[in-house]
PDB file of C-alpha atoms and ligand atoms in Angstrom:
ATOM      1  CA  MET A   1      -1.640 125.826  61.240  1.00  0.00           C
ATOM      2  CA  TRP A   2      -3.723 128.369  59.293  1.00  0.00           C
ATOM      3  CA  GLY A   3      -3.509 132.153  59.602  1.00  0.00           C
ATOM      4  CA  ILE A   4      -4.540 135.382  57.890  1.00  0.00           C
ATOM      5  CA  ILE A   5      -3.333 138.972  58.370  1.00  0.00           C
ATOM      6  CA  GLY A   6      -4.584 142.240  56.878  1.00  0.00           C
ATOM      7  CA  THR A   7      -3.887 145.972  56.871  1.00  0.00           C
ATOM      8  CA  TRP A   8      -5.918 148.642  58.709  1.00  0.00           C
ATOM      9  CA  ALA A   9      -8.916 148.303  61.020  1.00  0.00           C
ATOM     10  CA  MET A  10     -11.356 148.224  58.083  1.00  0.00           C
ATOM     11  CA  VAL A  11     -10.246 144.656  57.294  1.00  0.00           C
ATOM     12  CA  GLU A  12     -11.556 143.185  60.579  1.00  0.00           C
ATOM     13  CA  GLU A  13     -14.820 141.798  59.216  1.00  0.00           C
ATOM     14  CA  GLY A  14     -13.019 140.465  56.149  1.00  0.00           C
ATOM     15  CA  ILE A  15     -10.352 138.752  58.258  1.00  0.00           C
ATOM     16  CA  LEU A  16     -13.103 137.146  60.310  1.00  0.00           C
ATOM     17  CA  LEU A  17     -14.771 135.847  57.137  1.00  0.00           C
ATOM     18  CA  GLY A  18     -11.483 134.603  55.706  1.00  0.00           C
ATOM     19  CA  GLY A  19     -10.406 133.100  59.029  1.00  0.00           C
ATOM     20  CA  ARG A  20     -13.672 131.198  59.390  1.00  0.00           C
ATOM     21  CA  HIS A  21     -13.204 129.838  55.903  1.00  0.00           C
ATOM     22  CA  LEU A  22      -9.680 128.681  56.787  1.00  0.00           C
ATOM     23  CA  SER A  23     -10.927 127.115  60.014  1.00  0.00           C
ATOM     24  CA  GLU A  24     -13.299 124.997  57.948  1.00  0.00           C
ATOM     25  CA  ASN A  25     -10.362 123.702  55.900  1.00  0.00           C
ATOM     26  CA  GLY A  26     -11.059 126.220  53.099  1.00  0.00           C
ATOM     27  CA  SER A  27      -8.401 127.320  50.620  1.00  0.00           C
ATOM     28  CA  VAL A  28      -6.241 130.375  51.255  1.00  0.00           C
ATOM     29  CA  MET A  29      -6.996 131.677  47.760  1.00  0.00           C
ATOM     30  CA  ASP A  30     -10.710 131.904  48.575  1.00  0.00           C
ATOM     31  CA  ALA A  31     -10.114 133.154  52.119  1.00  0.00           C
ATOM     32  CA  ILE A  32      -8.002 136.160  51.138  1.00  0.00           C
ATOM     33  CA  GLU A  33     -10.279 137.061  48.217  1.00  0.00           C
ATOM     34  CA  MET A  34     -13.271 136.929  50.570  1.00  0.00           C
ATOM     35  CA  ALA A  35     -11.515 139.235  53.029  1.00  0.00           C
ATOM     36  CA  VAL A  36     -10.656 141.847  50.397  1.00  0.00           C
ATOM     37  CA  LYS A  37     -14.071 141.693  48.709  1.00  0.00           C
ATOM     38  CA  ASP A  38     -15.671 142.507  52.040  1.00  0.00           C
ATOM     39  CA  VAL A  39     -13.700 145.771  52.112  1.00  0.00           C
ATOM     40  CA  GLU A  40     -14.184 146.548  48.404  1.00  0.00           C
ATOM     41  CA  LYS A  41     -17.962 146.421  48.589  1.00  0.00           C
ATOM     42  CA  ASN A  42     -18.240 148.529  51.739  1.00  0.00           C
ATOM     43  CA  GLU A  43     -18.969 152.141  50.852  1.00  0.00           C
ATOM     44  CA  ALA A  44     -17.885 153.330  54.301  1.00  0.00           C
ATOM     45  CA  TYR A  45     -14.231 152.582  53.482  1.00  0.00           C
ATOM     46  CA  THR A  46     -13.101 155.506  51.408  1.00  0.00           C
ATOM     47  CA  SER A  47      -9.835 154.209  50.022  1.00  0.00           C
ATOM     48  CA  VAL A  48     -10.756 150.861  48.485  1.00  0.00           C
ATOM     49  CA  GLY A  49     -13.403 149.782  45.973  1.00  0.00           C
ATOM     50  CA  LEU A  50     -16.883 151.303  46.280  1.00  0.00           C
ATOM     51  CA  GLY A  51     -16.718 154.889  47.537  1.00  0.00           C
ATOM     52  CA  GLY A  52     -12.943 154.916  46.916  1.00  0.00           C
ATOM     53  CA  LEU A  53     -10.909 158.085  46.544  1.00  0.00           C
ATOM     54  CA  PRO A  54     -11.377 159.829  43.179  1.00  0.00           C
ATOM     55  CA  ASN A  55      -8.429 160.983  41.080  1.00  0.00           C
ATOM     56  CA  GLU A  56      -7.791 164.559  39.929  1.00  0.00           C
ATOM     57  CA  ALA A  57     -10.469 164.184  37.254  1.00  0.00           C
ATOM     58  CA  GLY A  58     -13.061 162.957  39.765  1.00  0.00           C
ATOM     59  CA  GLN A  59     -12.945 159.328  38.612  1.00  0.00           C
ATOM     60  CA  VAL A  60     -12.369 156.283  40.801  1.00  0.00           C
ATOM     61  CA  GLU A  61      -9.441 154.379  39.252  1.00  0.00           C
ATOM     62  CA  LEU A  62      -8.707 151.107  41.033  1.00  0.00           C
ATOM     63  CA  ASP A  63      -5.626 148.888  41.332  1.00  0.00           C
ATOM     64  CA  ALA A  64      -5.601 145.300  42.607  1.00  0.00           C
ATOM     65  CA  ALA A  65      -3.384 142.234  42.586  1.00  0.00           C
ATOM     66  CA  PHE A  66      -3.297 138.580  43.556  1.00  0.00           C
ATOM     67  CA  MET A  67      -0.310 136.267  44.019  1.00  0.00           C
ATOM     68  CA  ASP A  68      -0.240 132.500  44.546  1.00  0.00           C
ATOM     69  CA  GLY A  69       2.642 131.516  46.834  1.00  0.00           C
ATOM     70  CA  LYS A  70       2.783 127.968  45.452  1.00  0.00           C
ATOM     71  CA  THR A  71       3.130 128.680  41.725  1.00  0.00           C
ATOM     72  CA  LEU A  72       4.397 132.282  42.121  1.00  0.00           C
ATOM     73  CA  SER A  73       1.714 133.287  39.601  1.00  0.00           C
ATOM     74  CA  VAL A  74       0.682 136.932  39.659  1.00  0.00           C
ATOM     75  CA  GLY A  75      -2.533 138.526  38.368  1.00  0.00           C
ATOM     76  CA  ALA A  76      -3.047 142.290  38.494  1.00  0.00           C
ATOM     77  CA  VAL A  77      -5.105 145.183  37.174  1.00  0.00           C
ATOM     78  CA  ALA A  78      -4.419 148.905  37.340  1.00  0.00           C
ATOM     79  CA  GLY A  79      -6.403 152.042  36.554  1.00  0.00           C
ATOM     80  CA  ILE A  80      -9.643 150.098  36.200  1.00  0.00           C
ATOM     81  CA  LYS A  81     -12.958 151.947  36.519  1.00  0.00           C
ATOM     82  CA  ASP A  82     -16.417 150.788  37.515  1.00  0.00           C
ATOM     83  CA  PHE A  83     -16.049 147.194  38.673  1.00  0.00           C
ATOM     84  CA  LEU A  84     -17.068 146.248  42.200  1.00  0.00           C
ATOM     85  CA  HIS A  85     -14.368 143.645  42.780  1.00  0.00           C
ATOM     86  CA  PRO A  86     -11.041 144.425  41.094  1.00  0.00           C
ATOM     87  CA  VAL A  87      -9.409 141.759  43.293  1.00  0.00           C
ATOM     88  CA  SER A  88     -11.496 139.054  41.620  1.00  0.00           C
ATOM     89  CA  ILE A  89     -10.488 140.316  38.173  1.00  0.00           C
ATOM     90  CA  ALA A  90      -6.853 140.193  39.325  1.00  0.00           C
ATOM     91  CA  ARG A  91      -7.308 136.630  40.595  1.00  0.00           C
ATOM     92  CA  SER A  92      -8.820 135.553  37.279  1.00  0.00           C
ATOM     93  CA  LEU A  93      -5.598 136.699  35.539  1.00  0.00           C
ATOM     94  CA  LEU A  94      -3.346 134.367  37.555  1.00  0.00           C
ATOM     95  CA  ASP A  95      -3.399 131.364  35.287  1.00  0.00           C
ATOM     96  CA  GLY A  96      -2.335 132.576  31.857  1.00  0.00           C
ATOM     97  CA  VAL A  97       1.218 132.271  30.611  1.00  0.00           C
ATOM     98  CA  PHE A  98       0.874 135.766  29.164  1.00  0.00           C
ATOM     99  CA  ASN A  99      -1.306 138.817  29.857  1.00  0.00           C
ATOM    100  CA  ASN A 100      -1.260 138.565  33.660  1.00  0.00           C
ATOM    101  CA  PHE A 101      -1.211 142.304  34.337  1.00  0.00           C
ATOM    102  CA  LEU A 102      -3.723 144.492  32.480  1.00  0.00           C
ATOM    103  CA  ILE A 103      -4.319 148.227  32.714  1.00  0.00           C
ATOM    104  CA  GLY A 104      -7.091 150.744  31.970  1.00  0.00           C
ATOM    105  CA  PRO A 105      -9.416 150.125  29.017  1.00  0.00           C
ATOM    106  CA  GLY A 106      -7.718 146.807  28.151  1.00  0.00           C
ATOM    107  CA  ALA A 107      -8.347 145.517  31.661  1.00  0.00           C
ATOM    108  CA  GLU A 108     -11.960 146.687  31.487  1.00  0.00           C
ATOM    109  CA  LYS A 109     -12.488 144.985  28.126  1.00  0.00           C
ATOM    110  CA  TYR A 110     -11.032 141.766  29.529  1.00  0.00           C
ATOM    111  CA  ALA A 111     -13.263 142.009  32.612  1.00  0.00           C
ATOM    112  CA  ILE A 112     -16.447 142.407  30.582  1.00  0.00           C
ATOM    113  CA  GLU A 113     -15.480 139.573  28.236  1.00  0.00           C
ATOM    114  CA  ASN A 114     -14.909 137.365  31.265  1.00  0.00           C
ATOM    115  CA  GLY A 115     -18.239 137.947  32.945  1.00  0.00           C
ATOM    116  CA  PHE A 116     -17.470 140.772  35.388  1.00  0.00           C
ATOM    117  CA  GLU A 117     -20.293 143.292  35.384  1.00  0.00           C
ATOM    118  CA  ARG A 118     -19.895 147.063  35.307  1.00  0.00           C
ATOM    119  CA  TYR A 119     -20.725 148.751  38.613  1.00  0.00           C
ATOM    120  CA  PRO A 120     -20.749 152.528  39.194  1.00  0.00           C
ATOM    121  CA  MET A 121     -17.983 153.120  41.760  1.00  0.00           C
ATOM    122  CA  LEU A 122     -18.167 156.897  42.227  1.00  0.00           C
ATOM    123  CA  THR A 123     -20.571 157.326  45.133  1.00  0.00           C
ATOM    124  CA  GLN A 124     -22.348 160.573  45.945  1.00  0.00           C
ATOM    125  CA  LYS A 125     -20.261 160.960  49.125  1.00  0.00           C
ATOM    126  CA  ALA A 126     -16.974 160.424  47.273  1.00  0.00           C
ATOM    127  CA  LYS A 127     -18.057 163.000  44.692  1.00  0.00           C
ATOM    128  CA  GLU A 128     -18.831 165.511  47.436  1.00  0.00           C
ATOM    129  CA  ARG A 129     -15.453 164.855  49.120  1.00  0.00           C
ATOM    130  CA  TRP A 130     -13.721 165.348  45.796  1.00  0.00           C
ATOM    131  CA  GLU A 131     -15.536 168.635  45.180  1.00  0.00           C
ATOM    132  CA  THR A 132     -14.592 170.010  48.623  1.00  0.00           C
ATOM    133  CA  HIS A 133     -11.011 168.843  48.278  1.00  0.00           C
ATOM    134  CA  LYS A 134     -10.688 170.358  44.809  1.00  0.00           C
ATOM    135  CA  LEU A 135     -11.526 173.748  46.314  1.00  0.00           C
ATOM    136  CA  GLU A 136      -8.994 173.165  49.123  1.00  0.00           C
ATOM    137  CA  VAL A 137      -6.275 172.233  46.639  1.00  0.00           C
ATOM    138  CA  GLU A 138      -7.050 175.326  44.587  1.00  0.00           C
ATOM    139  CA  GLY A 139      -6.687 177.220  47.875  1.00  0.00           C
ATOM    140  CA  GLY A 140      -3.168 175.830  48.317  1.00  0.00           C
ATOM    141  CA  LEU A 141      -3.580 172.575  50.286  1.00  0.00           C
ATOM    142  CA  ALA A 142      -1.268 169.653  49.344  1.00  0.00           C
ATOM    143  CA  PRO A 143      -3.357 167.431  47.076  1.00  0.00           C
ATOM    144  CA  TYR A 144      -2.420 163.861  47.956  1.00  0.00           C
ATOM    145  CA  ILE A 145      -4.162 163.175  51.218  1.00  0.00           C
ATOM    146  CA  GLY A 146      -5.704 159.953  52.407  1.00  0.00           C
ATOM    147  CA  HIS A 147      -4.653 156.463  51.517  1.00  0.00           C
ATOM    148  CA  ASP A 148      -5.356 153.062  53.011  1.00  0.00           C
ATOM    149  CA  THR A 149      -4.847 150.018  50.842  1.00  0.00           C
ATOM    150  CA  VAL A 150      -6.282 146.708  51.930  1.00  0.00           C
ATOM    151  CA  CYS A 151      -3.642 143.972  51.771  1.00  0.00           C
ATOM    152  CA  VAL A 152      -4.130 140.406  53.023  1.00  0.00           C
ATOM    153  CA  VAL A 153      -1.633 137.550  53.403  1.00  0.00           C
ATOM    154  CA  GLY A 154      -2.682 134.047  54.434  1.00  0.00           C
ATOM    155  CA  ILE A 155      -1.768 130.398  54.879  1.00  0.00           C
ATOM    156  CA  ASP A 156      -4.206 127.477  54.905  1.00  0.00           C
ATOM    157  CA  SER A 157      -4.034 124.128  56.659  1.00  0.00           C
ATOM    158  CA  HIS A 158      -2.321 122.616  53.576  1.00  0.00           C
ATOM    159  CA  LYS A 159       0.479 125.199  53.987  1.00  0.00           C
ATOM    160  CA  HIS A 160      -0.625 126.952  50.799  1.00  0.00           C
ATOM    161  CA  MET A 161       0.118 130.691  50.976  1.00  0.00           C
ATOM    162  CA  ALA A 162      -1.238 133.618  48.939  1.00  0.00           C
ATOM    163  CA  THR A 163      -1.639 137.388  49.094  1.00  0.00           C
ATOM    164  CA  CYS A 164      -3.789 140.066  47.479  1.00  0.00           C
ATOM    165  CA  THR A 165      -4.258 143.845  47.509  1.00  0.00           C
ATOM    166  CA  SER A 166      -6.912 146.364  46.441  1.00  0.00           C
ATOM    167  CA  THR A 167      -6.897 150.170  46.468  1.00  0.00           C
ATOM    168  CA  SER A 168      -8.136 153.360  44.884  1.00  0.00           C
ATOM    169  CA  GLY A 169      -4.590 154.695  45.357  1.00  0.00           C
ATOM    170  CA  LEU A 170      -3.822 158.233  46.414  1.00  0.00           C
ATOM    171  CA  PHE A 171      -6.642 160.754  46.627  1.00  0.00           C
ATOM    172  CA  TYR A 172      -6.436 163.278  43.793  1.00  0.00           C
ATOM    173  CA  LYS A 173      -3.778 161.301  41.940  1.00  0.00           C
ATOM    174  CA  LYS A 174      -3.183 162.098  38.272  1.00  0.00           C
ATOM    175  CA  GLU A 175      -5.275 160.129  35.802  1.00  0.00           C
ATOM    176  CA  GLY A 176      -3.361 156.940  35.011  1.00  0.00           C
ATOM    177  CA  ARG A 177      -1.158 157.094  38.114  1.00  0.00           C
ATOM    178  CA  VAL A 178      -0.348 153.637  39.483  1.00  0.00           C
ATOM    179  CA  GLY A 179       1.153 152.980  42.915  1.00  0.00           C
ATOM    180  CA  ASP A 180       2.848 149.958  44.442  1.00  0.00           C
ATOM    181  CA  SER A 181      -0.292 147.959  45.202  1.00  0.00           C
ATOM    182  CA  PRO A 182      -0.568 146.052  41.886  1.00  0.00           C
ATOM    183  CA  ILE A 183       3.234 145.768  41.424  1.00  0.00           C
ATOM    184  CA  PRO A 184       4.674 142.393  42.510  1.00  0.00           C
ATOM    185  CA  GLY A 185       7.580 142.703  44.909  1.00  0.00           C
ATOM    186  CA  SER A 186       6.602 146.241  45.883  1.00  0.00           C
ATOM    187  CA  GLY A 187       3.007 146.143  47.161  1.00  0.00           C
ATOM    188  CA  TYR A 188       2.981 142.392  47.839  1.00  0.00           C
ATOM    189  CA  TYR A 189       4.968 139.182  47.431  1.00  0.00           C
ATOM    190  CA  VAL A 190       4.579 135.594  48.559  1.00  0.00           C
ATOM    191  CA  ASP A 191       6.667 132.451  48.239  1.00  0.00           C
ATOM    192  CA  GLU A 192       5.078 129.767  50.365  1.00  0.00           C
ATOM    193  CA  SER A 193       8.430 128.118  51.102  1.00  0.00           C
ATOM    194  CA  ILE A 194       9.281 131.289  53.087  1.00  0.00           C
ATOM    195  CA  GLY A 195       6.242 133.546  53.628  1.00  0.00           C
ATOM    196  CA  GLY A 196       4.385 136.558  52.293  1.00  0.00           C
ATOM    197  CA  ALA A 197       4.379 140.317  52.857  1.00  0.00           C
ATOM    198  CA  ALA A 198       2.369 143.322  51.700  1.00  0.00           C
ATOM    199  CA  ALA A 199       2.673 147.086  51.997  1.00  0.00           C
ATOM    200  CA  THR A 200       0.485 150.160  52.290  1.00  0.00           C
ATOM    201  CA  GLY A 201       1.460 153.817  52.172  1.00  0.00           C
ATOM    202  CA  LEU A 202       3.062 156.075  49.594  1.00  0.00           C
ATOM    203  CA  GLY A 203       3.436 153.811  46.566  1.00  0.00           C
ATOM    204  CA  GLU A 204       6.018 156.059  44.940  1.00  0.00           C
ATOM    205  CA  ASP A 205       8.366 155.420  47.896  1.00  0.00           C
ATOM    206  CA  ILE A 206       7.465 151.766  48.583  1.00  0.00           C
ATOM    207  CA  MET A 207       8.385 150.959  44.967  1.00  0.00           C
ATOM    208  CA  LYS A 208      11.859 152.441  45.409  1.00  0.00           C
ATOM    209  CA  GLY A 209      12.690 149.620  47.824  1.00  0.00           C
ATOM    210  CA  CYS A 210      10.639 146.689  46.451  1.00  0.00           C
ATOM    211  CA  LEU A 211       9.730 146.341  50.101  1.00  0.00           C
ATOM    212  CA  SER A 212       7.485 143.288  50.056  1.00  0.00           C
ATOM    213  CA  TYR A 213      10.086 141.187  48.253  1.00  0.00           C
ATOM    214  CA  GLU A 214      12.735 142.486  50.625  1.00  0.00           C
ATOM    215  CA  ILE A 215      10.693 141.382  53.655  1.00  0.00           C
ATOM    216  CA  VAL A 216      10.049 137.919  52.225  1.00  0.00           C
ATOM    217  CA  MET A 217      13.768 137.427  51.561  1.00  0.00           C
ATOM    218  CA  LYS A 218      14.600 138.580  55.086  1.00  0.00           C
ATOM    219  CA  MET A 219      12.147 136.020  56.503  1.00  0.00           C
ATOM    220  CA  LYS A 220      14.544 133.259  55.324  1.00  0.00           C
ATOM    221  CA  GLU A 221      16.789 134.356  58.185  1.00  0.00           C
ATOM    222  CA  MET A 222      14.517 135.938  60.792  1.00  0.00           C
ATOM    223  CA  SER A 223      11.008 136.179  62.234  1.00  0.00           C
ATOM    224  CA  PRO A 224       8.302 138.100  60.330  1.00  0.00           C
ATOM    225  CA  GLN A 225       8.362 140.806  63.027  1.00  0.00           C
ATOM    226  CA  ALA A 226      12.134 141.296  62.774  1.00  0.00           C
ATOM    227  CA  ALA A 227      11.948 141.236  58.951  1.00  0.00           C
ATOM    228  CA  CYS A 228       9.216 143.902  58.860  1.00  0.00           C
ATOM    229  CA  GLU A 229      11.014 146.139  61.361  1.00  0.00           C
ATOM    230  CA  GLU A 230      14.418 145.839  59.714  1.00  0.00           C
ATOM    231  CA  ALA A 231      13.059 146.419  56.227  1.00  0.00           C
ATOM    232  CA  VAL A 232      10.967 149.467  57.142  1.00  0.00           C
ATOM    233  CA  LYS A 233      13.587 151.066  59.379  1.00  0.00           C
ATOM    234  CA  SER A 234      16.531 150.638  57.063  1.00  0.00           C
ATOM    235  CA  PHE A 235      14.579 151.759  54.010  1.00  0.00           C
ATOM    236  CA  ASN A 236      13.040 154.719  55.801  1.00  0.00           C
ATOM    237  CA  ASP A 237      16.533 155.784  56.929  1.00  0.00           C
ATOM    238  CA  LYS A 238      17.889 155.337  53.410  1.00  0.00           C
ATOM    239  CA  LEU A 239      15.137 157.492  51.885  1.00  0.00           C
ATOM    240  CA  ILE A 240      15.764 160.234  54.445  1.00  0.00           C
ATOM    241  CA  GLU A 241      19.518 160.086  53.858  1.00  0.00           C
ATOM    242  CA  ARG A 242      19.279 160.123  50.058  1.00  0.00           C
ATOM    243  CA  ARG A 243      16.189 162.272  49.516  1.00  0.00           C
ATOM    244  CA  GLY A 244      15.622 164.194  52.746  1.00  0.00           C
ATOM    245  CA  LYS A 245      12.267 162.566  53.473  1.00  0.00           C
ATOM    246  CA  ALA A 246      10.314 159.322  53.392  1.00  0.00           C
ATOM    247  CA  GLY A 247       6.630 158.811  52.646  1.00  0.00           C
ATOM    248  CA  ASP A 248       4.333 156.710  54.829  1.00  0.00           C
ATOM    249  CA  ILE A 249       5.243 153.022  54.827  1.00  0.00           C
ATOM    250  CA  SER A 250       3.395 150.260  56.721  1.00  0.00           C
ATOM    251  CA  VAL A 251       3.781 146.518  56.184  1.00  0.00           C
ATOM    252  CA  VAL A 252       2.386 143.168  57.314  1.00  0.00           C
ATOM    253  CA  ALA A 253       3.925 139.717  56.898  1.00  0.00           C
ATOM    254  CA  MET A 254       3.291 136.058  57.694  1.00  0.00           C
ATOM    255  CA  ASN A 255       5.716 133.160  57.343  1.00  0.00           C
ATOM    256  CA  SER A 256       5.233 129.524  56.381  1.00  0.00           C
ATOM    257  CA  GLU A 257       4.703 128.638  60.058  1.00  0.00           C
ATOM    258  CA  GLY A 258       1.817 131.115  60.368  1.00  0.00           C
ATOM    259  CA  GLU A 259       3.902 133.518  62.513  1.00  0.00           C
ATOM    260  CA  PHE A 260       3.213 137.154  61.725  1.00  0.00           C
ATOM    261  CA  GLY A 261       4.687 140.641  61.992  1.00  0.00           C
ATOM    262  CA  ALA A 262       4.009 144.284  61.134  1.00  0.00           C
ATOM    263  CA  ALA A 263       5.952 147.560  61.098  1.00  0.00           C
ATOM    264  CA  THR A 264       5.494 151.187  60.146  1.00  0.00           C
ATOM    265  CA  ASN A 265       7.166 154.569  59.980  1.00  0.00           C
ATOM    266  CA  ILE A 266       3.965 156.378  61.004  1.00  0.00           C
ATOM    267  CA  GLU A 267       2.564 156.993  64.495  1.00  0.00           C
ATOM    268  CA  CYS A 268      -0.023 154.262  64.471  1.00  0.00           C
ATOM    269  CA  PHE A 269      -0.681 151.461  62.009  1.00  0.00           C
ATOM    270  CA  PRO A 270      -3.631 149.185  62.860  1.00  0.00           C
ATOM    271  CA  PHE A 271      -3.684 145.618  61.540  1.00  0.00           C
ATOM    272  CA  VAL A 272      -5.838 142.540  62.103  1.00  0.00           C
ATOM    273  CA  VAL A 273      -4.798 138.879  62.368  1.00  0.00           C
ATOM    274  CA  MET A 274      -6.584 135.590  62.888  1.00  0.00           C
ATOM    275  CA  THR A 275      -4.780 132.311  63.501  1.00  0.00           C
ATOM    276  CA  GLN A 276      -5.764 128.783  64.339  1.00  0.00           C
ATOM    277  CA  THR A 277      -4.311 128.960  67.831  1.00  0.00           C
ATOM    278  CA  ARG A 278      -5.027 132.557  68.810  1.00  0.00           C
ATOM    279  CA  GLY A 279      -8.315 133.495  67.121  1.00  0.00           C
ATOM    280  CA  LEU A 280      -9.053 137.063  65.992  1.00  0.00           C
ATOM    281  CA  MET A 281      -6.598 139.741  67.158  1.00  0.00           C
ATOM    282  CA  LYS A 282      -6.541 143.496  66.553  1.00  0.00           C
ATOM    283  CA  PHE A 283      -3.277 145.375  66.972  1.00  0.00           C
ATOM    284  CA  GLU A 284      -1.613 148.718  66.450  1.00  0.00           C
ATOM    285  CA  VAL A 285       2.092 149.148  65.851  1.00  0.00           C
ATOM    286  CA  ASN A 286       4.031 152.419  66.043  1.00  0.00           C
ATOM    287  CA  GLN A 287       7.288 153.555  64.486  1.00  0.00           C
ATOM    288  CA  LYS A 288       9.263 152.303  67.503  1.00  0.00           C
ATOM    289  CA  GLY A 289       8.019 148.779  66.830  1.00  0.00           C
ATOM    290  CA  GLU A 290       5.795 148.782  69.933  1.00  0.00           C
ATOM    291  CA  ILE A 291       2.736 146.615  69.347  1.00  0.00           C
ATOM    292  CA  LYS A 292      -0.367 146.881  71.453  1.00  0.00           C
ATOM    293  CA  SER A 293      -3.624 145.017  71.128  1.00  0.00           C
ATOM    294  CA  CYS A 294      -6.800 147.020  70.799  1.00  0.00           C
TER     295      CYS A 294
HETATM  296  C1  SD4 B 301      -0.710 153.647  46.470  1.00  0.00           C
HETATM  297  N1  SD4 B 301       0.046 152.248  48.246  1.00  0.00           N
HETATM  298  O1  SD4 B 301      -1.461 153.715  45.510  1.00  0.00           O
HETATM  299  C2  SD4 B 301      -1.117 152.815  47.635  1.00  0.00           C
HETATM  300  C3  SD4 B 301      -1.906 153.655  48.560  1.00  0.00           C
HETATM  301  C4  SD4 B 301      -1.976 153.070  49.911  1.00  0.00           C
HETATM  302  O2  SD4 B 301      -2.444 153.090  52.075  1.00  0.00           O
HETATM  303  O3  SD4 B 301      -1.505 152.095  50.274  1.00  0.00           O
HETATM  304  N2  SD4 B 301      -2.496 153.584  50.832  1.00  0.00           N
HETATM  305  O4  SD4 B 301       0.360 154.246  46.532  1.00  0.00           O
END
């Protein structure tokens, strides 16, 4: 029973590619990478890869991660500039005993030494958006608008599970700022004996609850849908109680049976799933846990 789930509507084409690969007995590692690469290379998606959201200094700094649910290996990069597919660099870091998570210039040096080519990631449109927004921020608008990380979790017909993420992080973030997306346990986690989960939203808040790990542990006892809802609701309530507010949090999960779930604390969180038995499905979930197909 294979399956693949991803965050936001922009992942639809990628999920279709990954799902087709799984349907042909392909590996989950390739399927999820394929899905995320499809989003990374698409300039129309302004929060991941090419055309991604620039930081305060007008540079596109990218974070990405990959986790293998069989070996529990993690590969990740953060604050990397000018590579088209950060997710592939993250995947290539899975196997070492050391040096699995590289940042900034060190990550870029590693990427070049390992055959990844430089690619200019600041598009003209992103530059123009940054220039307009800079003026708005100077005029008093809150700086950190816009965020949509692509996260994918999957299982193949050999019951192998994996997950990966890729993002340009928050628009207008400080240089060097890293969110939850490359951090294991926070932005993603997978243990194929249980399942996998991944998160999108305000990294600073998602990290406070190690939400992806929390959801995977909950899936030992309950369905992916119940695990996502419980984790998001209880953590959202805790943040409000302790800090007076909670940032945006949206999550997806899939268990070792290929069952899936999603939850959010925002009005509408779109996600896309494809499974062996049900084909391609597009959904939206709201903060009440109501899911509708679209
Ligand atoms: C971050 N979690 O850098 C990412 C941003 C994001 O949907 O997910 N946006 O904090």
